[in-house]
Backbone as a chain_set.jsonl record, in Angstrom:
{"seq": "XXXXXXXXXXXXXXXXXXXXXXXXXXXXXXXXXXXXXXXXXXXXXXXXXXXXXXXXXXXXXXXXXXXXXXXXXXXXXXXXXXXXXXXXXXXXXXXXXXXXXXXXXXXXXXXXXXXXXXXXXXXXXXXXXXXXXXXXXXXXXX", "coords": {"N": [[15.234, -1.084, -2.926], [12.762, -3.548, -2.311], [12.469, -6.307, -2.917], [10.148, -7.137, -6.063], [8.587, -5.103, -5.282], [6.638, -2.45, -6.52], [6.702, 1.115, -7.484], [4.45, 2.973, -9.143], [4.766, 5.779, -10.667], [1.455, 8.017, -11.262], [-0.827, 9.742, -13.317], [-2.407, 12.968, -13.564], [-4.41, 14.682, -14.576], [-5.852, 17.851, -14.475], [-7.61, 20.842, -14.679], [-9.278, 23.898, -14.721], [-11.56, 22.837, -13.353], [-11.258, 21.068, -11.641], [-9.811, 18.033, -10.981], [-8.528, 14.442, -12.539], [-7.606, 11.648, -10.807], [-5.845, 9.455, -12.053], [-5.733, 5.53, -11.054], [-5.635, 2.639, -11.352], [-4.724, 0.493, -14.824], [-5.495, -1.908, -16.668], [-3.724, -2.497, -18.628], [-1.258, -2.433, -17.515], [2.217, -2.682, -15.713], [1.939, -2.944, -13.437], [-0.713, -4.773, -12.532], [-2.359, -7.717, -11.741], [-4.601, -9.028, -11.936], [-8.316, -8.836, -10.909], [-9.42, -7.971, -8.023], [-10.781, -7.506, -5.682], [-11.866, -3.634, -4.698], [-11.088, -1.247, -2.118], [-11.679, 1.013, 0.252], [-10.07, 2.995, 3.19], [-10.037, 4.517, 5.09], [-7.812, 6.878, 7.565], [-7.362, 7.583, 10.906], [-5.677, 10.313, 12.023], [-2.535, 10.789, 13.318], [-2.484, 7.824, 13.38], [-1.28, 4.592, 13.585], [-0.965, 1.68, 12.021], [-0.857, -1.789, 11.256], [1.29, -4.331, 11.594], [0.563, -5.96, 8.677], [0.45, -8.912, 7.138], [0.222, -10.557, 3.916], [-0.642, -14.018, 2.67], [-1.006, -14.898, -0.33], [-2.271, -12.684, -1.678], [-1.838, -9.483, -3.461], [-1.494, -6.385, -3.101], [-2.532, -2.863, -4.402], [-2.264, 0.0, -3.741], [-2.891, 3.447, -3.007], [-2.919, 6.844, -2.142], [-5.15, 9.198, -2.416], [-6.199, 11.269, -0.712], [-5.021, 13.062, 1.69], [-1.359, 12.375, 3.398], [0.263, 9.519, 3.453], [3.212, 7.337, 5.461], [4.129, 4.329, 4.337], [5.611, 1.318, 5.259], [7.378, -1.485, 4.589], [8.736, -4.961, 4.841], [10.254, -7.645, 4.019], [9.683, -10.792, 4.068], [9.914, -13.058, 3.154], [11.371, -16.025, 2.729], [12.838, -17.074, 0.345], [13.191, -14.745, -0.915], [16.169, -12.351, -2.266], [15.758, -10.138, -1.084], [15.046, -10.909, 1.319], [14.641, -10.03, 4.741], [15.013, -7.253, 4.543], [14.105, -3.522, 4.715], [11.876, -0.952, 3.537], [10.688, 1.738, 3.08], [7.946, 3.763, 1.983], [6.76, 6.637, 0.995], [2.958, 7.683, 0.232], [0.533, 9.931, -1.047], [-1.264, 12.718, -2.101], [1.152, 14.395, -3.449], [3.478, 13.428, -4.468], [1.86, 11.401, -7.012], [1.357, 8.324, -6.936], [1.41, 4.666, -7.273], [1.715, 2.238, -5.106], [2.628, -1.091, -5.046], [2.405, -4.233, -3.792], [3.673, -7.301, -2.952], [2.905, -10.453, -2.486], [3.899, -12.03, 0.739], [5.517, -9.588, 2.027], [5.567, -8.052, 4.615], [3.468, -5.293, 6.236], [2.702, -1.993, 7.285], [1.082, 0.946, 8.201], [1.134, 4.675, 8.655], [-0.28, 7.282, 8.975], [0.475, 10.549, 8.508], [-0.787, 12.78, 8.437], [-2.571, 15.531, 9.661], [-5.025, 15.902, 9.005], [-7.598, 13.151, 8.502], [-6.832, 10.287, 6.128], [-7.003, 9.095, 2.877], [-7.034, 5.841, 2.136], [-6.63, 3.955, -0.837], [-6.944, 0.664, -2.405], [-6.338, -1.701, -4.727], [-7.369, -4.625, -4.94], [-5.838, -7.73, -6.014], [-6.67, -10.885, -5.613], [-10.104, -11.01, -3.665], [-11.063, -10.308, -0.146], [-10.033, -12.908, 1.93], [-11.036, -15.171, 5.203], [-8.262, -15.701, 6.91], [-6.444, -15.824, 4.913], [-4.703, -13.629, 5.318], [-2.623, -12.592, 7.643], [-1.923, -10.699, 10.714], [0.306, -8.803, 12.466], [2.133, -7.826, 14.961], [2.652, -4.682, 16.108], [5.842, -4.103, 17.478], [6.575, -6.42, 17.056], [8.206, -6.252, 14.493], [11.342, -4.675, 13.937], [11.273, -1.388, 13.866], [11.563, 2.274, 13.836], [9.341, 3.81, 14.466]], "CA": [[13.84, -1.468, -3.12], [12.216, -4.493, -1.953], [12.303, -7.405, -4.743], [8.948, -7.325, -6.261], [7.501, -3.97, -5.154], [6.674, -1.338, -7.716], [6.014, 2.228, -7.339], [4.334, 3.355, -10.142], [4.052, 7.219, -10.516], [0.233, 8.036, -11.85], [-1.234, 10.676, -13.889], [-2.835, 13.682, -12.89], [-5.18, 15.369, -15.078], [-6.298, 19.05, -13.818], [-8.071, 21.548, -15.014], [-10.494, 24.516, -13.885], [-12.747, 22.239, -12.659], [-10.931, 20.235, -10.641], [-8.844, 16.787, -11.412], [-8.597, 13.238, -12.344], [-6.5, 10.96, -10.756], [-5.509, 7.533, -11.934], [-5.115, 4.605, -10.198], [-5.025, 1.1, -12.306], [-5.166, 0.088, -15.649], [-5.641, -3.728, -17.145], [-2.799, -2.386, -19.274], [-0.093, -2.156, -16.556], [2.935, -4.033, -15.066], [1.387, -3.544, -11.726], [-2.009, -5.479, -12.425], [-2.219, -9.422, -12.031], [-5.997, -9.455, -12.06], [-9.264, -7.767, -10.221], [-10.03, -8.885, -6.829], [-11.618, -6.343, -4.687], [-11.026, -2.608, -3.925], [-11.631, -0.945, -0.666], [-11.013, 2.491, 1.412], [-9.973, 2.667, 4.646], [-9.816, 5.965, 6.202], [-6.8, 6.614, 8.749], [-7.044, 8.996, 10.937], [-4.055, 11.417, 12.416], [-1.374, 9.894, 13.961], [-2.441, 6.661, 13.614], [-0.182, 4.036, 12.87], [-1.975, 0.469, 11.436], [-0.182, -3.065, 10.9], [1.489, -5.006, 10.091], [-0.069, -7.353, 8.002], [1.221, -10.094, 6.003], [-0.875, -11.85, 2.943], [0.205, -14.876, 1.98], [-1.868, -14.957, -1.864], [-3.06, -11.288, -1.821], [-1.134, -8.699, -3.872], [-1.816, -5.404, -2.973], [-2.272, -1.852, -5.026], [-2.545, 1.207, -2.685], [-2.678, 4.644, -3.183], [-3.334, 7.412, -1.335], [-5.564, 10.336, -2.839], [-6.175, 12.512, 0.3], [-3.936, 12.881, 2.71], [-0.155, 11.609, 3.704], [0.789, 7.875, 4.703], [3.999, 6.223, 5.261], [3.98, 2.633, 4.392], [6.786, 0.54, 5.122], [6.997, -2.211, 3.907], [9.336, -5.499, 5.25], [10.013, -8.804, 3.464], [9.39, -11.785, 5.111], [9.889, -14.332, 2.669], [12.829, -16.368, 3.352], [13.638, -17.649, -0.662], [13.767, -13.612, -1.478], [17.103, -12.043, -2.493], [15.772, -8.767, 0.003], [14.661, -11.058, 2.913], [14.939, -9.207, 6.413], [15.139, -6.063, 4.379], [12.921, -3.165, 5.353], [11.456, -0.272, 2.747], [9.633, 3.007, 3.301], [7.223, 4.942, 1.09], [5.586, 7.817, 1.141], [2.396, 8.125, -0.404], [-0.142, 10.602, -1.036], [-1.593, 13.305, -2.886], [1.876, 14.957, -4.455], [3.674, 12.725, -5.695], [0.432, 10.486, -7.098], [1.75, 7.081, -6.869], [0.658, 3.306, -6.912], [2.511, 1.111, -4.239], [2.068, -2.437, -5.439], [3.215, -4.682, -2.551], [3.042, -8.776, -3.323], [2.434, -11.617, -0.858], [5.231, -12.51, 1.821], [6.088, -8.673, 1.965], [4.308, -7.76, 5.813], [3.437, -3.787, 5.637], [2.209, -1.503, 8.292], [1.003, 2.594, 7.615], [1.043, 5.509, 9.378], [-0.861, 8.8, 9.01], [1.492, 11.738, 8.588], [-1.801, 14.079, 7.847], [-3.418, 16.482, 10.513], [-6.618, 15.07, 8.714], [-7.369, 11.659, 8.202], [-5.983, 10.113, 5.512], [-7.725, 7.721, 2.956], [-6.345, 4.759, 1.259], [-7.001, 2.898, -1.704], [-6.384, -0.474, -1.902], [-7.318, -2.347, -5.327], [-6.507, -5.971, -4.741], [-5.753, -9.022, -7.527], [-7.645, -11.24, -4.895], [-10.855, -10.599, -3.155], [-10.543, -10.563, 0.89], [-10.705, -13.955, 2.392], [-10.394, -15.457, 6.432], [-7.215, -16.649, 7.504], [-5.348, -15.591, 3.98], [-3.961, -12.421, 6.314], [-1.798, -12.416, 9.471], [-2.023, -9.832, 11.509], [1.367, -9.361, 13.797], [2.165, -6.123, 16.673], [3.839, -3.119, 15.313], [7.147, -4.325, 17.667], [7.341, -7.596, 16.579], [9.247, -6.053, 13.411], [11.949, -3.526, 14.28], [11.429, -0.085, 13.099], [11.57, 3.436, 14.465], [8.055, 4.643, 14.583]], "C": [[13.707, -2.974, -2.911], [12.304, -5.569, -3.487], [10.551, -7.347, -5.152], [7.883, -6.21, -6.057], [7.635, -2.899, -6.37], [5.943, 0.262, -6.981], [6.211, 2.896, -8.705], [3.685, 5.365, -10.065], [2.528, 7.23, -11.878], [-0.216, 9.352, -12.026], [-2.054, 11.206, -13.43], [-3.319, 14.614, -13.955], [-6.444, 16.559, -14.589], [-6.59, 20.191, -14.578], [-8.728, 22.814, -14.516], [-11.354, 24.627, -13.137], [-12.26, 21.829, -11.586], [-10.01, 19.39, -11.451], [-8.943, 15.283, -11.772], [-7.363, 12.641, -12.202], [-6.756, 9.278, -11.084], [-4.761, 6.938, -11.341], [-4.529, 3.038, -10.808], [-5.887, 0.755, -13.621], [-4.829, -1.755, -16.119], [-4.361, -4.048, -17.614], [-1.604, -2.453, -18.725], [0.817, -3.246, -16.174], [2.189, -4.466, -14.0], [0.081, -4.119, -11.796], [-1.576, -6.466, -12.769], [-3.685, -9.595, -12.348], [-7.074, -8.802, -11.066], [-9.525, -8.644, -8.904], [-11.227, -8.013, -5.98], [-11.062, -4.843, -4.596], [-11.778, -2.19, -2.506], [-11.008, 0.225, -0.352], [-11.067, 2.319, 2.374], [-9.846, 3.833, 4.525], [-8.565, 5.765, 7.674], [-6.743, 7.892, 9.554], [-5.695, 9.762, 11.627], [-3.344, 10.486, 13.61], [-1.578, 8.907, 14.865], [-1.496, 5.395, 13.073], [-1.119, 2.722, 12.706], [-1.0, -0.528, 11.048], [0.15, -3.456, 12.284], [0.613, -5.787, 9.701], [0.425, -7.672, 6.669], [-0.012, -10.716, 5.086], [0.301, -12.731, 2.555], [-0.113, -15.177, 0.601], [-2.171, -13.939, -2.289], [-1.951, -10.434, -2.508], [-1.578, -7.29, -3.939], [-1.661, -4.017, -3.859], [-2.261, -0.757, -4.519], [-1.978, 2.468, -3.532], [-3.401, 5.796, -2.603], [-4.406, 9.04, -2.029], [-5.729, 11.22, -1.882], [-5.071, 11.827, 1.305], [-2.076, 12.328, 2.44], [-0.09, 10.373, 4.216], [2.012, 7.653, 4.268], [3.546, 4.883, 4.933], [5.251, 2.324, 4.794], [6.697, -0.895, 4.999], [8.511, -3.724, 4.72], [9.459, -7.274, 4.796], [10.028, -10.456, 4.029], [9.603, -12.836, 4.83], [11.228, -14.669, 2.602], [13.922, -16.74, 1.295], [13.653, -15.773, -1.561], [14.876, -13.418, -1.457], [17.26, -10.449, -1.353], [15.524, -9.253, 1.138], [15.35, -10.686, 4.03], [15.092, -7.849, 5.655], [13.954, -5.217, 4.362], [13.23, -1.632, 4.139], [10.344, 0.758, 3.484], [9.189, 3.656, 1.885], [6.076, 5.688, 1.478], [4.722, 8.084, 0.22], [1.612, 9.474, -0.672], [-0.371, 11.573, -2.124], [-0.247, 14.513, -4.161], [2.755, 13.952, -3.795], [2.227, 11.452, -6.013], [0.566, 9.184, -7.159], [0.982, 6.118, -6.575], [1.748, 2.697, -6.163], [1.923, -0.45, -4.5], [3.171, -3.428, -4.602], [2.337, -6.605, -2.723], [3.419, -9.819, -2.288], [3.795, -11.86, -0.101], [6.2, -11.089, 2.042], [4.892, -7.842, 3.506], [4.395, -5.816, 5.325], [2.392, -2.946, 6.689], [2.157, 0.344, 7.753], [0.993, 3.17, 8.588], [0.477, 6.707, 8.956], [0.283, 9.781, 8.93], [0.631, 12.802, 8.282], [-2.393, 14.751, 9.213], [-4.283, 16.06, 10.049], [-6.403, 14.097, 8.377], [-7.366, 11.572, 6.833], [-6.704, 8.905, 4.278], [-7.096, 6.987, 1.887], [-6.933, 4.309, 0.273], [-6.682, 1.828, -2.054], [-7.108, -1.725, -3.134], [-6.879, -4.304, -5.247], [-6.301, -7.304, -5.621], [-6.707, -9.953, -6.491], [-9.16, -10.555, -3.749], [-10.425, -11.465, -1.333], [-10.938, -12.33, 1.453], [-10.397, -14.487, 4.01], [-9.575, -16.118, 6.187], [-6.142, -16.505, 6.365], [-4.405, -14.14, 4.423], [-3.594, -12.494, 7.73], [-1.454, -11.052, 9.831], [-0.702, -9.487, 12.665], [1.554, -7.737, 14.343], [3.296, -5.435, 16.1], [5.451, -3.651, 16.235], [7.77, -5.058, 17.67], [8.71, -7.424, 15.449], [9.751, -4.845, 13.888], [11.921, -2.431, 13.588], [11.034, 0.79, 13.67], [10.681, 4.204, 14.604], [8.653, 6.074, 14.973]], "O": [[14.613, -3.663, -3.379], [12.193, -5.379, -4.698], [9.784, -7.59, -4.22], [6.716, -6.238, -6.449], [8.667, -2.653, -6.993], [4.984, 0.394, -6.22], [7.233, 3.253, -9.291], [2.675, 5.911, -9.621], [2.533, 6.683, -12.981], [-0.092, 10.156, -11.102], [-2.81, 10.514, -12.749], [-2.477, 15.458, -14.261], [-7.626, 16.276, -14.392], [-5.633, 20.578, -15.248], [-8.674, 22.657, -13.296], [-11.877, 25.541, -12.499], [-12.763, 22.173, -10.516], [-9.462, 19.84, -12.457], [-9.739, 14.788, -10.974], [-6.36, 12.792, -12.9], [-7.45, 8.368, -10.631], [-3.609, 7.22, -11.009], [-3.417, 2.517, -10.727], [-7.114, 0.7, -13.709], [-3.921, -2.494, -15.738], [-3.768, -5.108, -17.414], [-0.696, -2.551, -19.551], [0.504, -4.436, -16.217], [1.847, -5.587, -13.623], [-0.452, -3.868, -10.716], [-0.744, -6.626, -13.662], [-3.91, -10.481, -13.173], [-6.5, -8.079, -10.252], [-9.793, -9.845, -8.894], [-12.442, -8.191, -5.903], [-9.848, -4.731, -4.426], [-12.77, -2.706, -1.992], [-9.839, 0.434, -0.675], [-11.931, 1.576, 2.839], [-9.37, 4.151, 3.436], [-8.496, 4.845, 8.488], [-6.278, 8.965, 9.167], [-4.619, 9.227, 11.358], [-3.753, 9.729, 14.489], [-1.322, 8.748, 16.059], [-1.046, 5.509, 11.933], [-2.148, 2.781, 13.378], [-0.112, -0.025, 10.359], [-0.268, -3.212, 13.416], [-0.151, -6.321, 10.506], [0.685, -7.069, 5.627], [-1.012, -11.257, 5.556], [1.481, -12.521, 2.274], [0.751, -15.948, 0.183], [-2.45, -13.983, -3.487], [-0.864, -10.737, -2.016], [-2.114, -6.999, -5.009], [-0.476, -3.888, -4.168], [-2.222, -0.116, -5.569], [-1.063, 2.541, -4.352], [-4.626, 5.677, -2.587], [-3.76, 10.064, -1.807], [-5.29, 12.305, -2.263], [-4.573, 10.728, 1.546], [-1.688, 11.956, 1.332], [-0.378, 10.155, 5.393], [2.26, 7.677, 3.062], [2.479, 4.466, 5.385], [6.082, 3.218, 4.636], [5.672, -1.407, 5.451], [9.429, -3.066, 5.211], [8.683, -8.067, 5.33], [11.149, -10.809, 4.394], [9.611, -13.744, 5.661], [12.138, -13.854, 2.449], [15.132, -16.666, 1.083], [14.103, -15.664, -2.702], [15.369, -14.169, -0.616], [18.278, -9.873, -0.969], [15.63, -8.518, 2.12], [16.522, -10.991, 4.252], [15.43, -7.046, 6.525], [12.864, -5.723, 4.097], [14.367, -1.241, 3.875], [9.42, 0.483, 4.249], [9.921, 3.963, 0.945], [4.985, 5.492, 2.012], [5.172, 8.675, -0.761], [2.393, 10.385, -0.394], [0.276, 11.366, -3.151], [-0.546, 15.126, -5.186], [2.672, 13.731, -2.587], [1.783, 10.76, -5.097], [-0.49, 8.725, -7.595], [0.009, 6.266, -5.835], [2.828, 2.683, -6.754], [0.813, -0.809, -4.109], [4.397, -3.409, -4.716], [1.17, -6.995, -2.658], [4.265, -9.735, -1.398], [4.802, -11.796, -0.806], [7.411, -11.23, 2.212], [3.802, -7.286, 3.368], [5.079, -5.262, 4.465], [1.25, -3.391, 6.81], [3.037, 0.872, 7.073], [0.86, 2.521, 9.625], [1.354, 7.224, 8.264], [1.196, 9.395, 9.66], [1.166, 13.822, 7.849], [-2.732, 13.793, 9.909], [-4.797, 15.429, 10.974], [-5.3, 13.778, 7.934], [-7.791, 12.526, 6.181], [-6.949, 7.797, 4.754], [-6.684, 7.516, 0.854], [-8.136, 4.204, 0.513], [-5.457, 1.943, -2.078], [-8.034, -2.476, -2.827], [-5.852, -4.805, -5.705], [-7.417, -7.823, -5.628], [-7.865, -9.573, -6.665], [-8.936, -9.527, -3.11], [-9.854, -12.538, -1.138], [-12.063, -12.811, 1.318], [-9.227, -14.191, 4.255], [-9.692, -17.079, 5.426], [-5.016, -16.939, 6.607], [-3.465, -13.767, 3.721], [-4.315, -12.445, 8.726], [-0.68, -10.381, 9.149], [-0.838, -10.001, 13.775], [0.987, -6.726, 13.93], [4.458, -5.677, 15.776], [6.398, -3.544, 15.456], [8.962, -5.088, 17.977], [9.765, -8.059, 15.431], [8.98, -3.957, 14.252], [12.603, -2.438, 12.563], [9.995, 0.525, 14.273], [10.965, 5.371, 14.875], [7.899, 7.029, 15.156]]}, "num_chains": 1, "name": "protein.A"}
């Protein structure tokens, strides 16, 4: 595992009706503070990244669908730098991926239907605090 990433498994409350899933509490390791959340939608075998924050600490979780993430550390005074991480999110196992700045991170769809993310963030989005770099800049086996 990556220095600094957490995967937190999350509760799943189901019933007759249907379900609730949780995603983040105030109470948690994995929360630094509220910034923004957001959904993205992905659809089928699409692949998306990388992108690097350099301030941003990310929470993701996937309620519909399958995504890989992988995840790749970038920061040079880490103890994992150049080391490269996969996770699989989605709807079984219910997991939070909490992925913190200088850690680049690119997804992929693994769903026949699109796929949608959640994404609660300790900062809110800002220009130029995200780099953007080409899926073959970083080596990995799509």
């Amino acid at each position: 595992m990556l220095d600094g990433v957490l995967i937190t498994p999350k509760r799943v409350i189901a019933d007759d009706l249907g379900e609730v899933r949780h995603m983040m509490r105030n109470d948690e390791d994995a929360f630094e503070q509220f910034g923004e959340v957001y959904l993205s939608w992905v659809k089928p075998d699409v692949t998306k990244g990388w992108k690097l924050h350099t301030r941003v600490t990310g929470n993701v979780c996937v309620p519909v669908g399958q995504v890989r993430y992988v995840l790749h550390d970038m920061r040079s005074e880490s103890p994992t730098h150049g080391q490269t991480q996969e996770v699989s999110l989605g709807t079984d196992p219910h997991q939070l991926l909490t992925i913190p700045p200088g850690i680049a991170y690119a997804w992929q769809n693994l769903s026949k239907e699109s796929s949608l993310v959640l994404n609660c963030t300790a900062h809110p989005w800002e220009a130029g605090e995200a780099q953007e770099i080409p899926l073959q800049d970083i080596a990995f086996d799509w």
